[in-house]
mmCIF file of C-alpha atoms in Angstrom:
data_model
loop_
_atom_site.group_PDB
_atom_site.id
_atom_site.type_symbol
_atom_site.label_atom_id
_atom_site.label_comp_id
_atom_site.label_asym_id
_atom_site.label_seq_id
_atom_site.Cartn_x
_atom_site.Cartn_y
_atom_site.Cartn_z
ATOM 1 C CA UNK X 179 6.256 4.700 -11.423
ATOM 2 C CA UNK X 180 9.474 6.311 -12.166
ATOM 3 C CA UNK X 181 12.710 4.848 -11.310
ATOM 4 C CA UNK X 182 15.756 6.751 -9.851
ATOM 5 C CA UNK X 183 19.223 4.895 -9.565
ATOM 6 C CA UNK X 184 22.602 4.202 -11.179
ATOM 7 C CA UNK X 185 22.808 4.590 -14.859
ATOM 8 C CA UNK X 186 24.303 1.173 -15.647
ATOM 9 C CA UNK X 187 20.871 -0.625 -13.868
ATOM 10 C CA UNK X 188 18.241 1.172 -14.569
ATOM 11 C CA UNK X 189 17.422 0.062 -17.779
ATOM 12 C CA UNK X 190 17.824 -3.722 -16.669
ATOM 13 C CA UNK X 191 15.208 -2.506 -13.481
ATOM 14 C CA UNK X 192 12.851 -0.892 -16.106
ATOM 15 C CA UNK X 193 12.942 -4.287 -18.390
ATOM 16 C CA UNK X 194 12.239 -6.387 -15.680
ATOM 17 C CA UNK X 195 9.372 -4.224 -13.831
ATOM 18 C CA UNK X 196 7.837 -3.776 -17.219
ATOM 19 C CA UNK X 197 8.037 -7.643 -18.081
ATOM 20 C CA UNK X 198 6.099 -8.395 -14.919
ATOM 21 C CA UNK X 199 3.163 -6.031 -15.547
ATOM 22 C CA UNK X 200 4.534 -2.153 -14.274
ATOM 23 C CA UNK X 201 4.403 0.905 -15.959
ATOM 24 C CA UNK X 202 7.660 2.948 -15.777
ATOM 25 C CA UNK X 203 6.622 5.952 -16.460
ATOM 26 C CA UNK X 204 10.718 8.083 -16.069
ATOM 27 C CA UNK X 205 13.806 6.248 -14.923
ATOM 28 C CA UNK X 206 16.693 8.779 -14.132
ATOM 29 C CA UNK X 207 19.906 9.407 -12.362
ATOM 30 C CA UNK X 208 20.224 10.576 -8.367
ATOM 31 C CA UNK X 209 21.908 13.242 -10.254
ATOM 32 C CA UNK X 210 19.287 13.772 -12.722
ATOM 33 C CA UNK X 211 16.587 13.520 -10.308
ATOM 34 C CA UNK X 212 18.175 16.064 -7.880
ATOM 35 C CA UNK X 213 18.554 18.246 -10.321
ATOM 36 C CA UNK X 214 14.595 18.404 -11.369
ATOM 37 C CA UNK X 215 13.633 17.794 -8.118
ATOM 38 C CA UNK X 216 16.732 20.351 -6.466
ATOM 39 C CA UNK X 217 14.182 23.140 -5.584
ATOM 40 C CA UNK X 218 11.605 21.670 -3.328
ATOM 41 C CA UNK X 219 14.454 19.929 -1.000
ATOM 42 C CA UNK X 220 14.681 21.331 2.421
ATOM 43 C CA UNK X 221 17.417 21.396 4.900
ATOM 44 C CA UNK X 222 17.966 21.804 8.623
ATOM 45 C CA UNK X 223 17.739 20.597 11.725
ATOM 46 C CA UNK X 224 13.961 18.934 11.860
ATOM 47 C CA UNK X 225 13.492 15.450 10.079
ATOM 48 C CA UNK X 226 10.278 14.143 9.354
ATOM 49 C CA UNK X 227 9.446 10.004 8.156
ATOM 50 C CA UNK X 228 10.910 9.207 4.866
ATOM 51 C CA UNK X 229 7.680 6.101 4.990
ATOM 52 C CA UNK X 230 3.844 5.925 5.604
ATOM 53 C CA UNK X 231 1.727 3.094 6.834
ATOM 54 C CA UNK X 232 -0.628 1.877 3.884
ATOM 55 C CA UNK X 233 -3.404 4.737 3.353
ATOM 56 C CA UNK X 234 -6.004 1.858 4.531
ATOM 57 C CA UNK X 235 -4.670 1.143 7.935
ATOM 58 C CA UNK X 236 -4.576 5.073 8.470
ATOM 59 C CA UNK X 237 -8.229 5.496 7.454
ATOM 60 C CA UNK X 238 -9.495 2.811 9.485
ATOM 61 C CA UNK X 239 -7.673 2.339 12.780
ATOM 62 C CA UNK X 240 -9.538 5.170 14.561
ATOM 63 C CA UNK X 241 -12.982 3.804 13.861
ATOM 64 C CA UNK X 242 -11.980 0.540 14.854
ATOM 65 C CA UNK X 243 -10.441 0.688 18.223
ATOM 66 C CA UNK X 244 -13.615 3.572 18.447
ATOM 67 C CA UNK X 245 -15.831 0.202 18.334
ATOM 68 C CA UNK X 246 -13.318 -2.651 20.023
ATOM 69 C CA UNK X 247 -15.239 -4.053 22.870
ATOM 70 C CA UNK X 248 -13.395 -6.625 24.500
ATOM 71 C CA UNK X 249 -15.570 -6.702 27.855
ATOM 72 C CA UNK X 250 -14.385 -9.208 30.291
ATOM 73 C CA UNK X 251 -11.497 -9.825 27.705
ATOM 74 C CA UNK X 252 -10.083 -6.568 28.242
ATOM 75 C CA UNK X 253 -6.818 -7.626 29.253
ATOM 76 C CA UNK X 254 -5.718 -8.920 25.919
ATOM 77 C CA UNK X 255 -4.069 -5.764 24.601
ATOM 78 C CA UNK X 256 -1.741 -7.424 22.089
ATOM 79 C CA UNK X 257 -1.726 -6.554 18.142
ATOM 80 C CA UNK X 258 -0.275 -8.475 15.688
ATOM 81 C CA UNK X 259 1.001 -7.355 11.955
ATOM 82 C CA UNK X 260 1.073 -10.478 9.709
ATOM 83 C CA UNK X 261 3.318 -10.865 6.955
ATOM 84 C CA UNK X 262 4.699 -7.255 8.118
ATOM 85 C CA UNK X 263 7.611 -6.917 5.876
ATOM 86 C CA UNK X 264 9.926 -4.036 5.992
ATOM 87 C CA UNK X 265 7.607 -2.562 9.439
ATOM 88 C CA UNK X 266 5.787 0.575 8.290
ATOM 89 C CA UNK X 267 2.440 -0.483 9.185
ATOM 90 C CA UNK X 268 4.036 -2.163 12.183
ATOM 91 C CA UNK X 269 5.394 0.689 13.637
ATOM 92 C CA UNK X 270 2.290 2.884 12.996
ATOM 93 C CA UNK X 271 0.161 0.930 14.791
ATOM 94 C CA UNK X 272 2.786 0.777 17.811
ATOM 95 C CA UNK X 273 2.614 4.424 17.710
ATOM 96 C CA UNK X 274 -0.753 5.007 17.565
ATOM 97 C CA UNK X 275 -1.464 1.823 20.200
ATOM 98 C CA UNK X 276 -1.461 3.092 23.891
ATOM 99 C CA UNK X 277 2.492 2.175 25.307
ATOM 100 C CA UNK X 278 1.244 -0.725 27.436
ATOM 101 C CA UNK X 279 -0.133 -3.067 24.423
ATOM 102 C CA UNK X 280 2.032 -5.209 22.955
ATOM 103 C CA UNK X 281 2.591 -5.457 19.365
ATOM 104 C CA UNK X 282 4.433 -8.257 17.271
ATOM 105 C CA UNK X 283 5.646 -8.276 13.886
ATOM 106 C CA UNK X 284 5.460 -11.813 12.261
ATOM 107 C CA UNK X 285 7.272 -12.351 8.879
ATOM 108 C CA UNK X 286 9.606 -15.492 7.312
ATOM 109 C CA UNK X 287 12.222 -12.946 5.755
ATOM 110 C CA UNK X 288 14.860 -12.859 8.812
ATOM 111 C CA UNK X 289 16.006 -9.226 6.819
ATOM 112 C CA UNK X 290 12.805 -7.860 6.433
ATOM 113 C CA UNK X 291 12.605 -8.423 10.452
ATOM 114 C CA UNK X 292 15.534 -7.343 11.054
ATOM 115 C CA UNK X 293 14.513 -3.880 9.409
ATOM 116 C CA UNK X 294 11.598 -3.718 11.396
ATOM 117 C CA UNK X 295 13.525 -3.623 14.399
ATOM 118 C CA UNK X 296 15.481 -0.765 13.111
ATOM 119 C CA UNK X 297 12.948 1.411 11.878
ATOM 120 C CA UNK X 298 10.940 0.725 15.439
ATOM 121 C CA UNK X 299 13.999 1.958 16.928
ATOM 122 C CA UNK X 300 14.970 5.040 15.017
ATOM 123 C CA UNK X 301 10.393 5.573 15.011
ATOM 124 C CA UNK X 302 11.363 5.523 18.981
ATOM 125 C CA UNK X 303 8.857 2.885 19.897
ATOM 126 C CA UNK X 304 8.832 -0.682 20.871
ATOM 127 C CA UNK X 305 7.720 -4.096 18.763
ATOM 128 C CA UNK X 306 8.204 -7.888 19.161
ATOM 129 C CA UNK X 307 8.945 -9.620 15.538
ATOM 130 C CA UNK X 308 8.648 -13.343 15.238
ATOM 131 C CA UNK X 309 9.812 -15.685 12.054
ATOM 132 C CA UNK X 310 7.364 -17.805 11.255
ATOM 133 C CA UNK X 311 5.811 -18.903 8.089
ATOM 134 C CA UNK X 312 2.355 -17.527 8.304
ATOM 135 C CA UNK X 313 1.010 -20.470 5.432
ATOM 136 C CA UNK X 314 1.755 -23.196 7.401
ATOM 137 C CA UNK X 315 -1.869 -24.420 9.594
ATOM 138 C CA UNK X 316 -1.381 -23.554 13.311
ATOM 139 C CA UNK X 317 1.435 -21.340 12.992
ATOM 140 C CA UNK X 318 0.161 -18.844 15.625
ATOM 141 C CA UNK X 319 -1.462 -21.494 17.916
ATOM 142 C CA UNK X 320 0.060 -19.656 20.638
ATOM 143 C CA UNK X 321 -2.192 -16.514 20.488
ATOM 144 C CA UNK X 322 -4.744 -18.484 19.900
ATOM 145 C CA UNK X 323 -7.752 -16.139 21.669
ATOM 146 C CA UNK X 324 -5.508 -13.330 22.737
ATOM 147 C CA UNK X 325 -5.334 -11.214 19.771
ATOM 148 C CA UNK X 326 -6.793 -8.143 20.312
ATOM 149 C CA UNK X 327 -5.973 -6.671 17.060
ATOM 150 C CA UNK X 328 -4.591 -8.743 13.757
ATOM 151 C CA UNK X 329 -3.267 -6.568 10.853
ATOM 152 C CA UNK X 330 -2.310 -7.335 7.117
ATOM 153 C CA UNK X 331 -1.822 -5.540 3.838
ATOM 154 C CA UNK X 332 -0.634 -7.072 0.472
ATOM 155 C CA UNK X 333 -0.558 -10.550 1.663
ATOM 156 C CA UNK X 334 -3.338 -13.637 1.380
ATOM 157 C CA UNK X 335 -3.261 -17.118 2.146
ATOM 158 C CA UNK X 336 -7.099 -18.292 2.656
ATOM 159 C CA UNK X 337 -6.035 -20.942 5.200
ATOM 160 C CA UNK X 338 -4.348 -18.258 7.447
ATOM 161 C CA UNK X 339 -7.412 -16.041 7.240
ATOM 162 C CA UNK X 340 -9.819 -18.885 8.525
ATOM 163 C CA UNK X 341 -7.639 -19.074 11.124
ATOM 164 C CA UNK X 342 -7.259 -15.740 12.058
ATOM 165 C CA UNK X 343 -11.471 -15.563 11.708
ATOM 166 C CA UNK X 344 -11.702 -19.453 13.821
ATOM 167 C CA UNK X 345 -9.046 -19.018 16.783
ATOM 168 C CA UNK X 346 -6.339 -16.058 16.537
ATOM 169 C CA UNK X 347 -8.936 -13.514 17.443
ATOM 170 C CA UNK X 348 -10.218 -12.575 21.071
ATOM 171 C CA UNK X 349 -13.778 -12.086 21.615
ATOM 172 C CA UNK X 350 -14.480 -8.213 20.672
ATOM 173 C CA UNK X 351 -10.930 -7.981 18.530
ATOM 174 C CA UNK X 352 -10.714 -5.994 15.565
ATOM 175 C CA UNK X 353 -9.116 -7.564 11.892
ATOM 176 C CA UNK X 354 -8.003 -4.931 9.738
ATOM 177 C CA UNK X 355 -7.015 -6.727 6.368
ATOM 178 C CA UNK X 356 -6.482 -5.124 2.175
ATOM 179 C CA UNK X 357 -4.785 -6.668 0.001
ATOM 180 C CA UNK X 358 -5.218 -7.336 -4.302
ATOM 181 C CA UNK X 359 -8.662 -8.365 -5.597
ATOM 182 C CA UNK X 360 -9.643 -9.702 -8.650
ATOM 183 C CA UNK X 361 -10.891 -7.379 -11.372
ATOM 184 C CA UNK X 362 -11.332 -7.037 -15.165
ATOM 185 C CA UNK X 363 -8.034 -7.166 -16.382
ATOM 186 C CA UNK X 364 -5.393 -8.040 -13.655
ATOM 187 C CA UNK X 365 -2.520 -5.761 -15.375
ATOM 188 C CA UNK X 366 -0.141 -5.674 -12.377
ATOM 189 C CA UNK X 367 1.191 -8.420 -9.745
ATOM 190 C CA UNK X 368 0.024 -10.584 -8.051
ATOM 191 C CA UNK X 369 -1.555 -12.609 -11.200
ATOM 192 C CA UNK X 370 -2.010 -15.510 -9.076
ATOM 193 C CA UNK X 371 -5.809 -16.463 -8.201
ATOM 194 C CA UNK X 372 -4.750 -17.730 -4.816
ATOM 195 C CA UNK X 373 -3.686 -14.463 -4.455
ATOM 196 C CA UNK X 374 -6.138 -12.277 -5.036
ATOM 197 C CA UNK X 375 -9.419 -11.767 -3.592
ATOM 198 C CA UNK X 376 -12.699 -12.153 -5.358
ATOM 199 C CA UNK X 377 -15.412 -9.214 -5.225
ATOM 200 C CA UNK X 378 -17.231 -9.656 -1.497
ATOM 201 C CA UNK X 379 -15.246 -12.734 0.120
ATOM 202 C CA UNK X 380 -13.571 -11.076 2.602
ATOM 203 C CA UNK X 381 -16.902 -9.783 3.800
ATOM 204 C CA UNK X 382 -18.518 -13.164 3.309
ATOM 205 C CA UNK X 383 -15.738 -15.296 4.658
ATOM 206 C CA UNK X 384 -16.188 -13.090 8.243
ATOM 207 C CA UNK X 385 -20.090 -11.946 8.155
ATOM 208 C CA UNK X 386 -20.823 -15.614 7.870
ATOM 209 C CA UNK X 387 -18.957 -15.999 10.977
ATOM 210 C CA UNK X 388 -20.883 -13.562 13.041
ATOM 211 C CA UNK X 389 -18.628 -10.853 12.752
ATOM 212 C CA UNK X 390 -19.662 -7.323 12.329
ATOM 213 C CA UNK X 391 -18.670 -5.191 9.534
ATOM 214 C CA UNK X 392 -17.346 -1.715 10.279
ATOM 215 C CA UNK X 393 -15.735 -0.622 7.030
ATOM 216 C CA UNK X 394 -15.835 -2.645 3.321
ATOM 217 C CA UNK X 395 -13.943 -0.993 0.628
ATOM 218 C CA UNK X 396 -12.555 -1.443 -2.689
ATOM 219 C CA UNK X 397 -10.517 0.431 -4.159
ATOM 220 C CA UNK X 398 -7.340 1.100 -6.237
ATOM 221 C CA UNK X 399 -3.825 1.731 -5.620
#
């Protein structure tokens, strides 16, 4: 990781990444950075997206709405992102959706909603964002069945993914889910067991459900 910001916090940042687990490998200046960095800016006319969508939901998406069979269910065309954060993979997937799905955000940080909204509308596309916390049992009930397509990334709550699994989910939907696993030496956040997945579960927790498996991976970040 290295860190670029104002002199006066950067060791402070560095201390308290470090203490939790990160490895800072540079921490410099805007000044300092533009100068090494300088030569492979570009200017003009044409932006392109200062974000990505996680490198999962990318690899995945095609080959999953490739194999989404909905049959007599094929009016639910709605897609939710839980825990969605900041947007990115929110917006992706309204990009890459067809325009007449609808897709909703659903977070319990009213700012991180609020800049979803704004990076849907500079991305020129449309989302829904609801506040809800996403731990409680029956948060969702509403979709319950309708969901043609339920996204997460860095986020678990066991609970919530029986749920998705049990009721959230229409016949034929797609779940797209990665988040932290459990591994030899946990060296980075979250450190939490109830956070982190153990080798397989996801799998289990949906074959034994009758669901079929299109892509299992693990990986690192």
């Amino acid at each position: 990781m290295t860190l670029v910001g104002p002199r006066d916090g950067l060791q402070v940042a560095q201390e308290l990444l470090e203490s939790k687990g990160w490895a800072v490998e540079d921490a410099m200046t805007l000044q300092q950075a533009l100068g090494q960095w300088g030569a492979e800016l570009e200017t003009g006319a044409y932006s392109v997206p200062i974000w990505r969508p996680s490198e999962f939901l990318e690899e995945v998406l095609d080959i999953c709405l490739e194999n989404m069979d909905l049959g007599s269910e094929a009016a639910y065309t709605t897609a939710v992102d839980l825990g969605c954060g900041s947007g990115r993979d929110l917006v992706y997937l309204a990009q890459r959706l067809p325009s007449h799905w609808k897709v909703y955000g659903v977070d319990n940080h009213g700012n991180a909603l609020i800049r979803s909204e704004a990076l849907a509308q500079r991305a020129g596309v449309q989302v829904h964002t609801l506040n809800c916390d996403l731990r409680k049992p029956g948060s969702m009930q509403e979709f319950y069945g309708c969901i043609a397509l339920v996204h997460g990334a860095r986020f678990l709550d066991r609970g919530l993914l029986l749920e998705v699994r049990d009721h959230l989910l229409a016949d034929g939907g797609i779940f797209i889910w990665s988040t932290f696993m459990e591994g030899e030496e946990n060296l980075a956040p979250p450190f939490k067991p109830s956070r982190r997945l153990l080798p397989g579960e996801l799998r289990q927790t949906f074959q034994s459900a009758g669901y079929t498996i299109l892509w299992d991976e693990e990986g690192e970040l």
